[in-house]
Coordinates of N, CA and C in Angstrom, one line a residue:
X5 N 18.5 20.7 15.4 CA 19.4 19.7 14.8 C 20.7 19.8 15.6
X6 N 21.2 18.9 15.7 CA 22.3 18.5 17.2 C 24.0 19.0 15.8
X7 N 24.8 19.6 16.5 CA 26.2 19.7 15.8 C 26.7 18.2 15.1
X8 N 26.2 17.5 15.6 CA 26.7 15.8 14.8 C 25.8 15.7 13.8
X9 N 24.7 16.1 13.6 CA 24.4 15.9 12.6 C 24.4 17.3 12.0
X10 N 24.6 18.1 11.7 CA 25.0 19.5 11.3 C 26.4 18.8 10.4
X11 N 27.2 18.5 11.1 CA 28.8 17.6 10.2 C 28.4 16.8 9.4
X12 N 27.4 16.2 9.9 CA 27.1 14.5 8.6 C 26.0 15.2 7.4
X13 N 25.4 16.1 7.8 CA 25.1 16.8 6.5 C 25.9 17.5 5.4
X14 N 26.9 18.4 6.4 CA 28.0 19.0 5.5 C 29.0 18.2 4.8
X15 N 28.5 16.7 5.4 CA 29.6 16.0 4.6 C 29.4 14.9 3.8
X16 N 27.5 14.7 4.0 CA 27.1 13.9 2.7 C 28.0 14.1 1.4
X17 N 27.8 12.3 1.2 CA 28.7 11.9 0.0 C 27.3 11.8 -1.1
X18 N 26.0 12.4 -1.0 CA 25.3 12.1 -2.0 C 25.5 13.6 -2.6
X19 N 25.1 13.7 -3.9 CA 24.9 15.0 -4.6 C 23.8 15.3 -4.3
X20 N 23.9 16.7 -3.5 CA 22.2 17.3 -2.8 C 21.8 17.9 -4.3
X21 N 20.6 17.8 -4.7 CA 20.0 18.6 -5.5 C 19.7 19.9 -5.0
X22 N 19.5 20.6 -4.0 CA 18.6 21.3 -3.4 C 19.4 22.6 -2.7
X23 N 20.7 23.1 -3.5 CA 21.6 23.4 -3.1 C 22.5 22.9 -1.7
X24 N 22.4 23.5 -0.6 CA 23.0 23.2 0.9 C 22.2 22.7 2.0
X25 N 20.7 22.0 1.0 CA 20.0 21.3 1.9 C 20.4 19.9 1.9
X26 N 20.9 18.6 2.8 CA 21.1 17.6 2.8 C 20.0 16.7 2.2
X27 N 19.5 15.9 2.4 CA 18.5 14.6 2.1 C 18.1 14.5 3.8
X28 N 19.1 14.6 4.5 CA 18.7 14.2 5.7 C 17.8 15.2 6.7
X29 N 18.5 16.5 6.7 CA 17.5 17.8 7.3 C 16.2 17.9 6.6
X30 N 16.9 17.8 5.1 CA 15.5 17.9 4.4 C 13.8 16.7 4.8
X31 N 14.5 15.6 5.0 CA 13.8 14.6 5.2 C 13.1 14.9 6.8
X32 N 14.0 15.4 7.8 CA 13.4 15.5 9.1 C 12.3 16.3 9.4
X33 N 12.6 17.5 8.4 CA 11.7 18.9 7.9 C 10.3 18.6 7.1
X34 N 10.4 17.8 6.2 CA 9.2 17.2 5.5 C 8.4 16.4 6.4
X35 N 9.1 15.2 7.1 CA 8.4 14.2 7.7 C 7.3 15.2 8.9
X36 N 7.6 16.2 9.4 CA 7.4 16.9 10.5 C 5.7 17.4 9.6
X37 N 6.1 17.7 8.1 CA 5.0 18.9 7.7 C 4.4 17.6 6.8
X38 N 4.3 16.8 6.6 CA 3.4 15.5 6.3 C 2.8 15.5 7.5
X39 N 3.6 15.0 8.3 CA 2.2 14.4 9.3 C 1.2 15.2 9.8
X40 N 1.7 16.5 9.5 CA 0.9 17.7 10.0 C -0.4 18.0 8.8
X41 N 0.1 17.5 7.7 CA -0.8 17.7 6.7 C -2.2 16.6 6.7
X42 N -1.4 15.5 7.6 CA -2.6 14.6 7.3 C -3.1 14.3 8.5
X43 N -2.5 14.9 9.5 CA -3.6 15.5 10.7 C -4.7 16.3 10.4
X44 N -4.2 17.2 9.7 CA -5.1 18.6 9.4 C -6.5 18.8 8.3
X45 N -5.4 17.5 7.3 CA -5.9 17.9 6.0 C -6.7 16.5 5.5
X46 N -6.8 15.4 6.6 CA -7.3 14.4 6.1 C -7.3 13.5 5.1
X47 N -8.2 12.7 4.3 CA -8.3 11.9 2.9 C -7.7 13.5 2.0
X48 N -7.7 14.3 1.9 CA -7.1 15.1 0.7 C -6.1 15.9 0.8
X49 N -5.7 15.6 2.0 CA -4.1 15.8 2.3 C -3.0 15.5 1.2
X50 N -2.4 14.6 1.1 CA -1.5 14.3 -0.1 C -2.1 14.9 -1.2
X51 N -3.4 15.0 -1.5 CA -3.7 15.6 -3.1 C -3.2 17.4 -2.4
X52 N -3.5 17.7 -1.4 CA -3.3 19.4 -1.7 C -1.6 19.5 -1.6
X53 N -1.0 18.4 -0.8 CA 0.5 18.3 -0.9 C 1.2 18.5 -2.2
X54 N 0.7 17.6 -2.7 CA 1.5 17.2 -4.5 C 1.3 18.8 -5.1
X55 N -0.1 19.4 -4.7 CA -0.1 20.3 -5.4 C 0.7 21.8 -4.9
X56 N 1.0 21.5 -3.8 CA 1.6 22.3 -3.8 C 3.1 22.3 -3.5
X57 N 3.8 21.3 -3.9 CA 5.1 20.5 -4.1 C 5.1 21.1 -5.4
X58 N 4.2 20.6 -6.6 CA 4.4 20.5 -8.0 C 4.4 21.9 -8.2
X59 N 4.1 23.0 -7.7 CA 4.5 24.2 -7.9 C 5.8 25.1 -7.5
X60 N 6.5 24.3 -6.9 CA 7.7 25.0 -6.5 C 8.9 23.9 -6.2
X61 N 8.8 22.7 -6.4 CA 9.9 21.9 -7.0 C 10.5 22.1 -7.7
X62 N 10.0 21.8 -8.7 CA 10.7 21.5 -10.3 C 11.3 22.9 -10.6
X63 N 10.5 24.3 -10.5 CA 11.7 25.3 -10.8 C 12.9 25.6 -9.9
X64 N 12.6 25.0 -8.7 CA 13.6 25.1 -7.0 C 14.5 24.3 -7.8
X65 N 14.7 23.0 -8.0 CA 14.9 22.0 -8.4 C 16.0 22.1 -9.6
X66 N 15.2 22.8 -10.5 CA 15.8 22.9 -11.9 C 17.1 24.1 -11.8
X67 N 17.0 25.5 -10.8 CA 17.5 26.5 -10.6 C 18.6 26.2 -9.8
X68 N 18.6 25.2 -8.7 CA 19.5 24.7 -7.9 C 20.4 23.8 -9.2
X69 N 20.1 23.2 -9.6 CA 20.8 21.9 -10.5 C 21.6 22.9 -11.9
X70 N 21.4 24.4 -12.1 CA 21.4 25.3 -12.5 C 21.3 25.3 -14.6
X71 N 19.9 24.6 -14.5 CA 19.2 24.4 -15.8 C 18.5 25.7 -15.7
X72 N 18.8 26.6 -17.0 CA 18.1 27.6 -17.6 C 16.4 27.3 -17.9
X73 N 15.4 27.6 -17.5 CA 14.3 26.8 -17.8 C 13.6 27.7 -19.5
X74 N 14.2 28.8 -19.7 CA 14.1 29.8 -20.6 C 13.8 28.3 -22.2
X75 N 15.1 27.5 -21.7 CA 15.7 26.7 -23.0 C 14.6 25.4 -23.2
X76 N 13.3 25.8 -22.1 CA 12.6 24.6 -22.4 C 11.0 25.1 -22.6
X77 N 11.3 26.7 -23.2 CA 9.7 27.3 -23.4 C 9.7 27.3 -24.8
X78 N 10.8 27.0 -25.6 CA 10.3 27.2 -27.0 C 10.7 25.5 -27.7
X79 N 10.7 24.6 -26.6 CA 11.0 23.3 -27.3 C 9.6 22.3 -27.4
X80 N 9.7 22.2 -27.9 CA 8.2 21.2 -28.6 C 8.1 20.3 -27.3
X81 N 6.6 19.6 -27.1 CA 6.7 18.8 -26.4 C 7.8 17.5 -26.2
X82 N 7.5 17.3 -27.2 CA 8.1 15.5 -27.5 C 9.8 16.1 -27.1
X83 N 10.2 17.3 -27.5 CA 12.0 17.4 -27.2 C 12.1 17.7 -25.5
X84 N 10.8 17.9 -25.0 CA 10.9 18.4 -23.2 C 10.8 17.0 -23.0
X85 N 10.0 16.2 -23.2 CA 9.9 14.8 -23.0 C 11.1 13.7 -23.2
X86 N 11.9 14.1 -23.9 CA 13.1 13.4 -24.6 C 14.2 14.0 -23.9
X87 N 14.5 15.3 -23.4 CA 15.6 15.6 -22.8 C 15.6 16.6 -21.2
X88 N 14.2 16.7 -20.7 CA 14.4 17.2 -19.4 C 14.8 16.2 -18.4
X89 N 14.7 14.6 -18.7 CA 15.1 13.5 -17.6 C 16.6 13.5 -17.7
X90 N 17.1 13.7 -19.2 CA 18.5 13.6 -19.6 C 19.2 14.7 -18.6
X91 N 18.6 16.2 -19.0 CA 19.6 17.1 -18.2 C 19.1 16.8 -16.8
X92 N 18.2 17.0 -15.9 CA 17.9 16.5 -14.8 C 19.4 15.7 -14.3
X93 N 19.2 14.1 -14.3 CA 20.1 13.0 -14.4 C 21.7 13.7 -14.8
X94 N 21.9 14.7 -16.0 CA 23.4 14.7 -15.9 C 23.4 15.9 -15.0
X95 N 22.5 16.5 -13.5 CA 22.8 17.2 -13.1 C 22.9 16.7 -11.4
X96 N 22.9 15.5 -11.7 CA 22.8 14.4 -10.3 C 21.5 14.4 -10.0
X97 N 20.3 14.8 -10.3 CA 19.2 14.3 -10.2 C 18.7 12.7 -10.6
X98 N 17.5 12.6 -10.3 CA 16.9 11.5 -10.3 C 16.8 11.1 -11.4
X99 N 17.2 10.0 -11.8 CA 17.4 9.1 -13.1 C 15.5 8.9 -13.0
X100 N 14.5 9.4 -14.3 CA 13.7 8.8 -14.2 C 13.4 8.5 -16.3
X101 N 12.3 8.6 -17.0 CA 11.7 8.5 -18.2 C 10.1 9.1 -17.8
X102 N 10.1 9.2 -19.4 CA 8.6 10.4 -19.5 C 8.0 9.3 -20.4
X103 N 6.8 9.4 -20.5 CA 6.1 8.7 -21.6 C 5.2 9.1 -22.5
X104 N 4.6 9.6 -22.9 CA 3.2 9.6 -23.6 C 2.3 9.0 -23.9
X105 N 1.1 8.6 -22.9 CA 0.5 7.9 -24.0 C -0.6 8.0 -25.0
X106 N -1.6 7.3 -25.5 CA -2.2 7.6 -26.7 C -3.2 8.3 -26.3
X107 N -3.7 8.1 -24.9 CA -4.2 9.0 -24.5 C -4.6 10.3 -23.8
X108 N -3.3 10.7 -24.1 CA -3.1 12.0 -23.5 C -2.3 12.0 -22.3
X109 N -2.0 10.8 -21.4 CA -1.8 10.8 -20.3 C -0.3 10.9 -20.2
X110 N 0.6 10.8 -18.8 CA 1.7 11.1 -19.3 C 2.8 10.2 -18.0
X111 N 3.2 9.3 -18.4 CA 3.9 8.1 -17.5 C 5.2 8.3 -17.1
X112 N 5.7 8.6 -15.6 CA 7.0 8.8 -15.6 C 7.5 7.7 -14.5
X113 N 8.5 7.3 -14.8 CA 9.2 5.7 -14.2 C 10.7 6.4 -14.0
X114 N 10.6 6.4 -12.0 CA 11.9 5.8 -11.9 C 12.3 4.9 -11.3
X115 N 13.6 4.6 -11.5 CA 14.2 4.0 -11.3 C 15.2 3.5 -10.0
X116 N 15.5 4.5 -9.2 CA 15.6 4.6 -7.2 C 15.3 5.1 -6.8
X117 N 14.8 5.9 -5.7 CA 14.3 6.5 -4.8 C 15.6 6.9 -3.5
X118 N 15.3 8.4 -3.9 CA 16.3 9.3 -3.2 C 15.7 9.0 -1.6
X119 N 14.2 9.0 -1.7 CA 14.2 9.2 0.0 C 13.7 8.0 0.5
X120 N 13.9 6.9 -0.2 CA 13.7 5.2 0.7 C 13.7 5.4 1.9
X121 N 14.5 5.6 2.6 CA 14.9 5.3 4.0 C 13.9 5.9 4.9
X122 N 13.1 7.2 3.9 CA 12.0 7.7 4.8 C 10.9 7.7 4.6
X123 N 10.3 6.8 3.1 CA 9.4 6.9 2.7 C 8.0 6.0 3.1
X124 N 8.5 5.3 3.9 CA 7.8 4.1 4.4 C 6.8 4.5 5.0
X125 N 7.3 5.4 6.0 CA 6.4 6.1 7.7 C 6.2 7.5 6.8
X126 N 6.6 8.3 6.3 CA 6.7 9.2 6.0 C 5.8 9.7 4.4
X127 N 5.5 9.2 4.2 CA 4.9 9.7 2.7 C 6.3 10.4 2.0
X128 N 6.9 10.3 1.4 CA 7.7 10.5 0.4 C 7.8 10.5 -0.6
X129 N 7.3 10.1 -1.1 CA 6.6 9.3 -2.2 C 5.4 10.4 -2.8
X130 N 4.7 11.4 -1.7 CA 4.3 13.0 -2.0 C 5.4 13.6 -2.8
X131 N 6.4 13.7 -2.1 CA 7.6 14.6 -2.9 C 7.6 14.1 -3.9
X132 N 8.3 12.9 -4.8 CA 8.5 12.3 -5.8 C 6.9 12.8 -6.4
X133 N 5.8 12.6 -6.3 CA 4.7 13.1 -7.1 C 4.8 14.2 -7.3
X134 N 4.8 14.8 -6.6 CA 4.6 16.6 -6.5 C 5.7 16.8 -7.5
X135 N 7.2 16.2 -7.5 CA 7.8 16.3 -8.9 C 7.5 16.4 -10.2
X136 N 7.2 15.3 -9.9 CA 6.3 14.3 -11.6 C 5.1 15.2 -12.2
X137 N 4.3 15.9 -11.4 CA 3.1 16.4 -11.1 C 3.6 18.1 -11.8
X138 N 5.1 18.0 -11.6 CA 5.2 19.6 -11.8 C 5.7 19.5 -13.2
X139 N 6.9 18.3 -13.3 CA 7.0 18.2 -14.6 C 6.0 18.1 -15.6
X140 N 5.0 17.6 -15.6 CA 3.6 17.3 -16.0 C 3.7 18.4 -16.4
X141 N 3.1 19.3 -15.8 CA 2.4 21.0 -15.9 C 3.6 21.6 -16.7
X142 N 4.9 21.4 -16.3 CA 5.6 22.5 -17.4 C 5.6 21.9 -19.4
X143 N 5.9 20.4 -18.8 CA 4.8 19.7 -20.7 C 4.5 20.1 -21.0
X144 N 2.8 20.5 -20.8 CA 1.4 20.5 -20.6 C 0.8 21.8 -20.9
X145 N 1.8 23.3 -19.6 CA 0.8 24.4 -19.6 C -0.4 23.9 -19.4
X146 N -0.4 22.9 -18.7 CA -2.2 23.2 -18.1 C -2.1 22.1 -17.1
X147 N -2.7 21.9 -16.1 CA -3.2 21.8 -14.2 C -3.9 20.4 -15.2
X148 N -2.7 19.4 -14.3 CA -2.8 18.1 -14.4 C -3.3 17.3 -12.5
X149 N -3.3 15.8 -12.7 CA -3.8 15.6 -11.4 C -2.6 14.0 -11.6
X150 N -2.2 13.7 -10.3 CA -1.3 12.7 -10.7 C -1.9 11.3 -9.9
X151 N -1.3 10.3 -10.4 CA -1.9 9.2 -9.8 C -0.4 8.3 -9.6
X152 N -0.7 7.6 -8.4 CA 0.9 6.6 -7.9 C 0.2 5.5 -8.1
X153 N 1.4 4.5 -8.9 CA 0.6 3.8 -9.2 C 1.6 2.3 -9.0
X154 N 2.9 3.0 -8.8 CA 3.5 1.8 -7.4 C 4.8 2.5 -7.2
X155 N 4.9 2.1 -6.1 CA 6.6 2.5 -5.7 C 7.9 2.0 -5.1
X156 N 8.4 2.1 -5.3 CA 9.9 1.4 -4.6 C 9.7 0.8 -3.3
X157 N 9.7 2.2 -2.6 CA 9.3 2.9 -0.8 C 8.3 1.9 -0.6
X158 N 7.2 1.0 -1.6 CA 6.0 0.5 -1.0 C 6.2 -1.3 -1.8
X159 N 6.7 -1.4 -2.4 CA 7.4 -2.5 -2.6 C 7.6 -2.7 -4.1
X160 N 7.5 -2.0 -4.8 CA 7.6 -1.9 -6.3 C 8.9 -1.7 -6.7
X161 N 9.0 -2.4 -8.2 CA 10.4 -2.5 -8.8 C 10.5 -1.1 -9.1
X162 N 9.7 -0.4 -9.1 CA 10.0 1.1 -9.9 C 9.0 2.1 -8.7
X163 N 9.3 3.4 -9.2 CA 8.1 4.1 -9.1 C 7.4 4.7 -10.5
X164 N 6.3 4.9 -10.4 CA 5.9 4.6 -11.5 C 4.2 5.9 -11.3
X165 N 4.0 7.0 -12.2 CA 3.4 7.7 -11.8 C 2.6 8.2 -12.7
X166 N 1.1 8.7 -13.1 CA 0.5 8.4 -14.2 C -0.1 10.4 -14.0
X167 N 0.4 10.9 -14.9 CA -0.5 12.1 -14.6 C -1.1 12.6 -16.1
X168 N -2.6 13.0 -15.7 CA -3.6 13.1 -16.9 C -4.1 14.7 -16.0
X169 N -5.1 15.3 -17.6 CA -5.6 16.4 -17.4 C -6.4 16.5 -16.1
X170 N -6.2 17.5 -15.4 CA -7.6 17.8 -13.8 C -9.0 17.7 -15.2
X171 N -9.9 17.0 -14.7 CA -11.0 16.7 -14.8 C -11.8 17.9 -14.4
X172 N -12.3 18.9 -14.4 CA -13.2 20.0 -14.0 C -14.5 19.9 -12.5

């Protein structure tokens, strides 16, 4: 990374979630280990991605943004569902909603997309799942599988992301 951009990281005006990681290093760092995933890893590339995003996101994520996660083992589903987008969002994270539906499944819609600018060429749109994917599992306690099912980055008003039980 060149000293000019070393400054324009230190001096992002966006709120990094990720402690002292920019959006921008971060983005150059991922883009590098995507493409390498889907050299490597082929048609199941992105699915082994998400899964292993959805494991170490959301507590990186929640610990950086400095949410106790202790306060969300003895809360009922429906109150993790109702208030982990809320604290999330009041911690500068991604404004998104959770859903439920009748079948078990579990719908989460946002609203902008933090990594537009790289998601086009880039799968990014991985990360954003691997999120959703993780939140899923801390709901749940149990190994979910997610499905995209449109996105900003790909021309959708929203992103929009459907995760149900892994199928055996």
């Amino acid at each position: 990374m060149e000293n000019s951009d070393e400054l324009a990281c230190e001096n992002v005006d966006t709120k990094c979630v990720m402690e002292h990681i920019c959006y921008k290093y971060a983005a150059m760092v991922m883009s590098g280990l995507i493409e390498s995933i889907d050299y490597f890893a082929g048609k199941q590339g992105h699915k082994v991605l998400r899964r292993i995003l959805s494991k170490k996101i959301p507590p990186e994520m929640m610990k950086a943004l400095g949410i106790d996660l202790s306060m969300m083992q003895n809360a009922t589903e429906q109150e993790k569902i109702d208030t982990l987008p809320k604290i999330i969002a009041s911690k500068g994270g991604p404004l998104f909603e959770i859903e439920k539906k009748d079948n078990g499944e579990y719908r989460f819609i946002l609203h902008e997309c933090h990594f537009l600018p790289y998601s086009k060429t880039k799968g990014f749109c991985n990360v954003t799942a691997g999120l959703m994917l993780g939140f899923a599992q801390m709901l749940t306690n149990e190994t979910m599988d997610i499905e995209e099912v449109q996105t900003i980055a790909h021309g959708g008003e929203q992103c929009e992301f459907i995760a149900r039980k892994k199928s055996d």
